[in-house]
């Protein structure tokens, strides 16, 4: 037992993502049936890897719904017992297990405050089912390796569907606030941006050479900065988390803009930087950063993804690359990525 | 020139904060005059240290306004050119210089979308003035050291005032959604939570012994995890950023809940952990984490702040402690904290 579970679950992703793609029309319809109109805003609620999927959803939701989106702060409900008027809001709660206590109790609190709550889980019979208005399943099959892989990319694919459904409705509710906006991410009709996803992810999984070489070069790291912007910011955060979980390397995901701003000083102290591009309009910052880092002779690498993909598909493929790098780094360091020390599968934060 | 600027600006904080406290009634009135009713939500817009102040504001705003709050993603406007309906929203833009291009252009975009925009800056004659509906000044005097100190704590103090003004209005607009909520943070009337702030910060500044000893013990660090939750999460993020900026140590600010969830595996690889308490209801997680880390024999320290302060004041004092630690760490490492290599004062991200 040395990474077989994680490898097997990563390898299931093309099939899992094909199923999510096939269900997209029905899932979008389920979202349209409950989304509040007029829509005041969209808020994502999650922890861990699901919280990185939430970052991806937050960008897409604001672009497509044409209303502000954001991330929930669960401690406001579990610790401060805040009383908040959530009327008009759609809250999207993501939990692989559907059993994280603070996610359940925060769902209950925002729903009591008037929010419509959409749950996304890999366990449709979990407690999350009773705390939401509608539940969508990632349907990825049992996940046994501690580092989540197939459930994360399935969450992102589902969020492409969910946010597509917001766009269609938003065009009716707020004339002039859709259209051009949504096209910045995709010209395709609702759900269409999932086209090509299965092939892109299968292509990455079938070509591990680039990250095997990178993992060999970086096997001795004790820290790493992972940078991206826009939709790719989510891929940077998730890759950093996955590297942490599988290897113990102190990897930090960061926005390219923040890295250009202040904390970059830390880079000069010798931390290598992994750049994650999104194949979209936010990549201009990466070019600037790459030039700056080169002039400082920092150790820099990129997560290679084939060009020409729609941005959302590109980012999901980049996350698969990041999983692959984490797996290979763990193997190169003789760590078992299936069950990193002291990590348990179900989040118990309350 | 070896830290004199940073030390002098840190030392000015009691006077700066006393001025912010004295202006609180007028500033609150200026906020009440523009806040949209009904209020759809509150969003904070910032980068760098100001973004950490924004996290603090985000928690207080949701508690006090009784409506959801969040953080803006500037790249949606500067890179994706999103068209979003911001009607009903209050956007609070924080920029020390008032000259960061992406903050200005995002203010213009959300205002064009219907948001009321409140600016908070230390340079009231900056371009930010023309991009907002109302401008409040931190009035902290010129800040010449690269690591921002007095402007950050002044921002937090101003945010206590701003969010108090939201509460008073919210009680009228959404009956039953205020009261108990706000009391979780403070029993005091609007602005009253700033009482005791000057003395608390002066007390921290006058007693550097605890962090001098910690800096001596930790002078050789190359990485650090800084953890807090609730309002203190902002202090954890800001302390991590300040340590990075002044020393080059790869410090990562993290929510206690996230540290309990997954990335904690990295801790076992030897990274020391700095715990930041808030003197409030979210500290229960810190107790759990402290016990866990002790059982793993991790290197753990706390940012000492006197007990008995209102939570918001406690957190501002903790940020001052974090500045003091950053300063002392830089001195112990023979780095000049006034002008860390390759950092410039005005953010140029676009």
XYZ file of C-alpha atoms in Angstrom, chain A residues 101-315:
215
model
C -20.541 19.284 11.532
C -19.750 22.981 10.962
C -20.967 22.789 7.362
C -24.244 21.184 8.434
C -24.876 23.647 11.244
C -23.988 26.642 9.054
C -26.400 25.371 6.381
C -29.098 25.210 9.022
C -28.327 28.744 10.211
C -28.336 30.416 6.782
C -31.435 28.508 5.742
C -33.181 29.667 8.891
C -32.113 33.163 7.825
C -33.888 32.790 4.486
C -31.198 31.485 2.109
C -31.888 28.845 -0.516
C -29.207 26.208 0.099
C -27.813 23.945 -2.609
C -25.678 21.045 -1.393
C -22.959 19.304 -3.394
C -21.671 16.062 -1.915
C -20.316 12.644 -2.790
C -22.541 11.050 -0.146
C -26.181 11.845 -0.972
C -27.428 9.876 2.060
C -25.336 11.979 4.440
C -26.650 14.497 7.020
C -26.147 17.286 4.443
C -29.258 16.035 2.620
C -31.510 17.189 5.472
C -29.871 20.623 5.736
C -30.334 21.818 2.135
C -33.115 22.664 -0.323
C -31.642 20.686 -3.181
C -28.750 18.223 -3.291
C -26.487 17.402 -6.230
C -24.147 14.429 -6.149
C -20.607 14.257 -7.498
C -21.341 10.521 -7.910
C -17.620 9.756 -7.912
C -17.822 6.448 -6.077
C -16.208 5.782 -2.688
C -13.098 7.858 -2.015
C -10.713 5.995 0.281
C -7.386 7.808 -0.124
C -7.110 10.687 2.345
C -6.146 13.305 -0.294
C -9.362 14.053 -2.190
C -8.903 13.938 -5.969
C -11.855 12.701 -8.037
C -14.403 14.341 -5.755
C -12.649 17.710 -6.136
C -12.583 17.769 -9.925
C -16.169 16.482 -9.918
C -17.126 19.402 -7.641
C -15.541 21.874 -10.043
C -17.322 20.343 -13.013
C -20.629 20.499 -11.135
C -19.956 24.151 -10.331
C -19.609 24.866 -14.046
C -23.117 23.444 -14.429
C -24.529 25.229 -11.375
C -23.183 28.626 -12.436
C -24.373 28.112 -16.002
C -27.864 27.761 -14.582
C -27.462 31.058 -12.727
C -26.516 32.784 -15.950
C -29.606 31.755 -17.826
C -31.864 33.008 -15.072
C -29.862 36.175 -14.488
C -30.338 37.239 -18.072
C -34.077 37.410 -17.407
C -33.918 39.011 -13.981
C -31.298 41.693 -14.591
C -31.404 42.798 -18.226
C -28.035 43.792 -19.588
C -26.076 42.178 -16.770
C -25.256 38.891 -18.515
C -24.136 38.234 -22.071
C -20.733 39.833 -22.546
C -19.750 38.934 -19.004
C -20.351 35.238 -19.308
C -18.626 35.188 -22.666
C -15.375 36.165 -20.990
C -15.340 32.610 -19.685
C -17.164 30.752 -22.419
C -19.069 31.274 -25.613
C -20.778 27.913 -25.160
C -24.386 27.431 -24.044
C -25.149 26.336 -20.481
C -23.031 23.350 -19.481
C -21.212 23.429 -22.767
C -17.944 24.408 -21.178
C -17.665 20.842 -19.925
C -17.126 19.716 -23.506
C -13.618 18.341 -23.884
C -13.174 17.896 -20.136
C -12.916 14.115 -20.116
C -10.308 14.129 -22.861
C -8.274 16.917 -21.303
C -8.066 15.169 -17.940
C -7.350 11.797 -19.557
C -4.589 13.461 -21.549
C -2.944 14.828 -18.413
C -3.213 11.488 -16.606
C -1.745 9.636 -19.586
C 1.303 11.867 -19.750
C 2.929 11.971 -16.298
C 6.433 12.587 -17.654
C 6.610 16.344 -17.055
C 5.636 16.132 -13.390
C 7.736 13.025 -12.771
C 10.753 15.051 -13.833
C 9.661 18.042 -11.747
C 9.051 15.834 -8.695
C 12.505 14.352 -9.059
C 14.030 17.822 -9.219
C 11.962 19.107 -6.283
C 11.998 15.975 -4.075
C 14.015 17.731 -1.360
C 11.772 20.797 -0.927
C 10.574 21.906 2.473
C 8.513 24.822 1.169
C 6.820 25.939 -2.022
C 4.781 28.891 -3.301
C 1.992 28.094 -5.797
C 0.595 31.110 -7.681
C -2.357 31.666 -10.005
C -5.052 34.255 -10.683
C -8.686 34.370 -11.740
C -10.172 30.890 -12.126
C -6.643 29.446 -11.859
C -6.333 30.852 -8.339
C -8.459 27.892 -7.227
C -6.024 25.508 -8.921
C -3.098 27.189 -7.150
C -4.808 26.843 -3.763
C -5.790 23.227 -4.378
C -2.348 22.227 -5.648
C -0.716 23.795 -2.602
C -3.121 21.956 -0.298
C -2.564 18.643 -2.070
C 1.229 19.009 -1.890
C 0.922 19.779 1.825
C -1.355 16.830 2.515
C 0.676 14.261 0.628
C 4.219 15.408 1.455
C 4.300 17.723 4.478
C 6.012 20.399 2.343
C 4.806 23.819 3.567
C 3.185 24.863 0.292
C 1.261 28.129 0.130
C -1.272 28.941 -2.564
C -1.363 32.627 -3.402
C -2.877 35.029 -5.892
C -0.370 36.182 -8.474
C -1.406 39.740 -7.683
C -0.629 39.268 -3.985
C 2.696 37.684 -4.856
C 3.582 40.734 -6.939
C 2.474 42.996 -4.100
C 4.250 42.179 -0.882
C 5.024 38.655 0.249
C 7.326 38.142 -2.700
C 10.206 39.070 -0.433
C 9.925 35.571 0.974
C 10.610 34.174 -2.458
C 14.036 35.753 -2.526
C 14.891 33.759 0.549
C 14.920 30.722 -1.727
C 11.395 29.321 -1.928
C 10.626 27.801 -5.338
C 7.504 29.003 -7.162
C 5.027 26.916 -9.113
C 2.976 28.975 -11.575
C -0.525 27.852 -12.555
C -2.009 29.379 -15.680
C -5.705 29.280 -16.510
C -5.582 29.682 -20.249
C -7.663 32.843 -19.727
C -7.516 36.623 -19.365
C -5.833 36.581 -15.923
C -2.651 34.998 -17.279
C -1.106 38.382 -18.091
C -0.035 38.619 -14.450
C 1.800 35.323 -14.760
C 3.877 36.664 -17.627
C 4.903 39.646 -15.528
C 5.678 37.453 -12.536
C 7.644 34.954 -14.602
C 9.873 37.724 -15.930
C 10.409 39.131 -12.451
C 11.248 35.748 -10.945
C 13.616 34.958 -13.811
C 15.472 38.198 -13.196
C 15.862 37.130 -9.546
C 16.979 33.641 -10.540
C 14.217 32.086 -8.406
C 13.405 28.410 -8.953
C 10.278 28.516 -11.109
C 8.187 25.812 -12.786
C 4.764 25.668 -14.414
C 1.964 23.094 -14.289
C 1.811 22.044 -17.938
C -1.683 21.827 -19.485
C -2.327 21.588 -23.241
C -3.375 24.919 -24.782
C -6.654 25.614 -26.550
C -9.094 24.455 -23.869
C -12.014 26.527 -22.509
C -10.802 28.233 -19.336
C -12.885 26.219 -16.854
C -11.780 22.940 -18.444
C -8.171 24.157 -18.486
C -8.320 24.863 -14.746
